[in-house]
Coordinates of C-alpha atoms in Angstrom, one line a residue:
M1 CA -13.7 -23.1 24.8
K2 CA -17.2 -22.3 23.0
A3 CA -18.5 -21.2 26.4
R4 CA -15.5 -18.7 27.3
W5 CA -15.9 -17.1 23.6
I6 CA -19.6 -16.6 24.3
H7 CA -18.6 -15.3 27.7
L8 CA -16.0 -12.6 26.2
S9 CA -18.4 -11.8 23.5
D10 CA -21.1 -11.1 25.7
R11 CA -18.8 -9.0 28.0
F12 CA -17.7 -7.0 24.8
N13 CA -21.5 -6.2 23.7
A14 CA -22.2 -5.0 27.2
L15 CA -19.7 -2.2 27.0
A16 CA -20.7 1.2 26.0
D17 CA -20.3 2.2 22.3
R18 CA -17.3 4.7 23.1
E19 CA -15.5 1.6 25.0
R20 CA -16.1 -0.7 22.2
M21 CA -14.9 1.9 19.7
L22 CA -11.7 2.2 21.9
L23 CA -11.2 -1.3 22.2
S24 CA -11.6 -1.9 18.6
A25 CA -9.0 0.6 17.6
M26 CA -6.4 -0.7 20.1
S27 CA -7.0 -4.0 18.7
V28 CA -6.5 -2.6 15.1
G29 CA -3.0 -0.9 16.3
V30 CA -1.8 -4.1 17.9
L31 CA -2.4 -6.0 14.7
L32 CA -0.8 -3.4 12.6
A33 CA 2.5 -3.1 14.8
L34 CA 2.5 -7.1 14.5
F35 CA 2.1 -6.8 10.7
W36 CA 4.9 -4.3 10.7
L37 CA 7.3 -6.2 12.8
I38 CA 7.0 -9.5 11.0
L39 CA 6.7 -8.4 7.3
I40 CA 7.5 -5.1 6.8
A41 CA 10.6 -4.3 8.9
P42 CA 12.8 -7.2 7.6
A43 CA 11.9 -6.2 4.0
M44 CA 13.0 -2.6 4.6
N45 CA 16.3 -4.0 5.8
R46 CA 16.9 -6.2 2.9
Q47 CA 15.9 -3.1 0.9
A48 CA 18.2 -0.7 2.7
A49 CA 21.3 -3.1 1.9
D50 CA 20.2 -3.5 -1.8
L51 CA 20.3 0.4 -2.1
A52 CA 23.6 0.5 -0.4
Q53 CA 25.2 -1.7 -3.0
M54 CA 23.7 0.2 -5.7
R55 CA 25.1 3.6 -4.3
S56 CA 28.5 1.5 -3.9
L57 CA 28.4 0.2 -7.8
H58 CA 27.6 3.9 -8.6
G59 CA 30.6 5.3 -6.6
Q60 CA 32.9 2.8 -8.5
L61 CA 31.4 3.6 -11.9
D62 CA 32.3 7.5 -11.3
G63 CA 35.9 6.4 -10.4
L64 CA 36.5 4.3 -13.2
A65 CA 35.1 6.9 -15.5
E66 CA 37.5 9.5 -14.1
Q67 CA 40.6 7.1 -14.2
A68 CA 39.7 6.4 -18.0
R69 CA 39.4 10.0 -18.4
L70 CA 42.8 11.0 -17.1
L71 CA 44.3 7.8 -18.9
E72 CA 42.8 8.9 -22.1
E73 CA 43.9 12.7 -21.7
A74 CA 47.5 11.1 -21.0
R75 CA 47.4 8.9 -24.0
R76 CA 46.7 11.7 -26.3
N77 CA 49.9 13.4 -25.1
D78 CA 52.0 10.3 -24.7
P79 CA 50.4 7.1 -26.5
V80 CA 52.1 4.3 -24.7
V81 CA 50.7 0.7 -25.4
Q82 CA 50.6 0.3 -21.8
K83 CA 48.0 3.2 -21.2
R84 CA 45.8 1.7 -24.1
A85 CA 45.8 -1.7 -22.2
Q86 CA 44.6 0.1 -18.7
I87 CA 41.8 2.0 -20.8
E88 CA 40.7 -1.1 -22.1
S89 CA 40.8 -2.9 -18.6
L90 CA 39.0 -0.1 -17.2
T91 CA 36.1 -0.3 -19.9
Q92 CA 35.6 -3.8 -19.3
Q93 CA 35.3 -3.1 -15.5
N94 CA 33.0 -0.3 -16.2
L95 CA 30.7 -2.7 -18.5
A96 CA 30.9 -5.1 -15.6
L97 CA 29.9 -2.6 -13.0
K98 CA 26.8 -1.5 -15.4
A99 CA 25.9 -5.1 -15.7
A100 CA 25.8 -5.6 -12.1
L101 CA 23.6 -2.4 -11.5
S102 CA 21.3 -3.4 -14.3
G103 CA 20.7 -6.7 -12.6
K104 CA 19.8 -4.9 -9.8
R105 CA 17.5 -2.6 -11.4
A106 CA 15.5 -5.6 -13.0
L107 CA 14.4 -6.4 -9.7
L108 CA 12.8 -2.9 -9.0
A109 CA 9.3 -1.9 -9.9
D110 CA 9.1 0.1 -13.3
P111 CA 8.0 3.5 -12.0
K112 CA 6.0 3.9 -15.0
Q113 CA 3.9 0.8 -14.6
M114 CA 3.7 0.9 -10.7
P115 CA 0.5 3.0 -10.4
T116 CA -1.3 0.7 -13.0
R117 CA 0.0 -2.5 -11.0
L118 CA -1.1 -1.2 -7.7
R119 CA -4.4 -0.6 -8.8
D120 CA -4.7 -4.1 -10.3
L121 CA -3.4 -5.5 -6.8
L122 CA -6.5 -3.4 -5.3
A123 CA -8.7 -4.5 -7.5
R124 CA -8.1 -8.4 -6.8
Q125 CA -8.8 -7.7 -3.1
P126 CA -12.5 -7.6 -2.1
G127 CA -13.8 -5.3 0.3
L128 CA -11.1 -2.6 -0.5
E129 CA -11.6 0.8 -2.4
L130 CA -9.0 3.2 -3.5
V131 CA -9.4 6.8 -1.7
S132 CA -6.4 8.6 -3.4
L133 CA -3.1 7.7 -5.5
R134 CA -0.6 10.6 -6.0
T135 CA 3.1 10.7 -7.1
L136 CA 5.6 12.3 -5.4
P137 CA 8.5 14.5 -6.7
V138 CA 11.4 12.4 -8.4
E139 CA 14.5 12.3 -5.9
N140 CA 17.9 12.2 -7.6
L141 CA 19.9 10.0 -4.9
T142 CA 23.4 10.1 -6.5
A143 CA 23.3 13.9 -7.3
R144 CA 22.7 14.2 -3.5
D145 CA 25.7 11.9 -2.7
D146 CA 27.8 13.9 -5.6
K147 CA 27.1 17.4 -4.1
A148 CA 28.5 16.2 -0.9
N149 CA 31.6 14.8 -2.3
A150 CA 32.1 17.5 -4.7
A151 CA 35.8 18.0 -6.0
P152 CA 37.3 21.0 -7.6
T153 CA 36.8 21.6 -11.0
P154 CA 39.9 20.9 -13.4
A155 CA 42.0 23.7 -14.5
S156 CA 41.4 22.8 -17.9
G157 CA 37.6 23.3 -17.4
Q158 CA 36.8 19.9 -18.5
A159 CA 33.8 18.2 -16.2
S160 CA 34.2 14.9 -15.0
P161 CA 32.1 12.5 -17.2
P162 CA 28.8 11.7 -15.6
G163 CA 27.9 8.5 -13.8
T164 CA 24.6 6.7 -14.0
A165 CA 22.4 8.5 -11.9
I166 CA 20.0 6.4 -9.4
Y167 CA 16.5 8.2 -8.9
R168 CA 13.8 7.5 -6.4
H169 CA 10.2 7.6 -7.5
G170 CA 7.4 7.8 -4.8
L171 CA 3.7 6.9 -4.9
E172 CA 1.4 8.1 -2.0
I173 CA -1.8 5.7 -1.9
A174 CA -4.8 5.5 0.3
V175 CA -7.2 2.6 0.5
R176 CA -10.3 1.9 2.6
G177 CA -11.8 -1.2 4.1
E178 CA -11.5 -3.6 6.9
Y179 CA -8.2 -4.3 8.2
A180 CA -8.1 -8.0 7.2
A181 CA -8.4 -6.9 3.7
I182 CA -5.8 -4.1 3.9
A183 CA -3.3 -6.6 5.5
R184 CA -3.9 -8.8 2.5
W185 CA -3.5 -6.2 -0.2
L186 CA -0.1 -5.0 1.7
T187 CA 1.2 -8.3 1.8
A188 CA 0.3 -9.0 -2.0
V189 CA 2.4 -5.7 -2.8
E190 CA 5.5 -7.0 -0.8
Q191 CA 5.2 -10.3 -2.5
F192 CA 4.2 -9.4 -6.0
G193 CA 7.5 -9.9 -7.7
W194 CA 9.2 -6.6 -8.1
Q195 CA 10.9 -4.9 -5.3
V196 CA 9.6 -1.8 -3.6
F197 CA 10.8 0.4 -0.6
W198 CA 8.1 1.1 2.2
G199 CA 8.0 4.7 3.5
Q200 CA 5.3 5.9 5.8
M201 CA 2.3 4.3 6.9
D202 CA -0.6 5.4 8.6
L203 CA -3.9 3.4 9.9
Q204 CA -6.9 5.6 10.8
V205 CA -10.2 3.9 12.0
E206 CA -12.9 5.5 10.3
K207 CA -15.9 3.7 11.5
Y208 CA -15.3 0.3 12.8
P209 CA -14.5 -1.9 11.5
V210 CA -13.7 0.1 8.2
S211 CA -10.2 1.9 8.4
V212 CA -8.2 4.1 6.1
A213 CA -4.6 3.1 5.4
T214 CA -2.1 5.5 3.8
V215 CA 1.0 4.2 2.6
T216 CA 3.9 5.7 0.9
I217 CA 5.8 3.2 -1.7
Y218 CA 9.1 4.1 -3.4
T219 CA 11.1 2.4 -6.4
L220 CA 14.5 3.1 -7.5
S221 CA 15.3 3.8 -11.3
L222 CA 17.9 4.8 -13.5
D223 CA 15.3 6.7 -15.5
P224 CA 14.3 10.0 -14.2
A225 CA 10.8 9.9 -16.0
W226 CA 8.0 9.6 -14.0
L227 CA 4.3 8.6 -14.9
R228 CA 2.0 11.9 -14.0
L229 CA -1.4 10.9 -12.9

């Protein structure tokens, strides 16, 4: 086995500089693809399911809020005990759904703390340096859904009660180092204890064995506030 390794090493060293660079770049590409298939892709599937569940909860909250508004309006015109009981039931369901939504929120990264935590993780990985870090515009996911499903305004002119909005906060971070150090840092981000959503990922060989990885990371929040870097 050792003799075979020495033979392969001699063959690699015998290649021209350009051939060694191409071979190294292809190796890095294969390693990145394996990392994506083994770690990132399954995580993105789980995250997509969580996002769908949060949107479903938000839709149910909006529906309950509209029912409560209609029942409250009917109560003012005809205060019947049965309608009061229905309002109370809807209120309890509303609270239960908000609790479920808050439970999901507890699993997500705090957008105001995410830049600091990413820097901390980077500092713990020897051989890596920060190239750039910038925030992306905040996106209101529920406003986009509400616009697509907008209903006509009631004749009374009264707007429907607003639901709890879900905001997507994004960061684009670029780091420089060898592939192994970059892979360790990405694994640490995935396993740090709070949930993030992976966006685009790009790896460029700068000067073998040093590469620059540019990654887009998102988190969801009920808070529109975003830390300005």
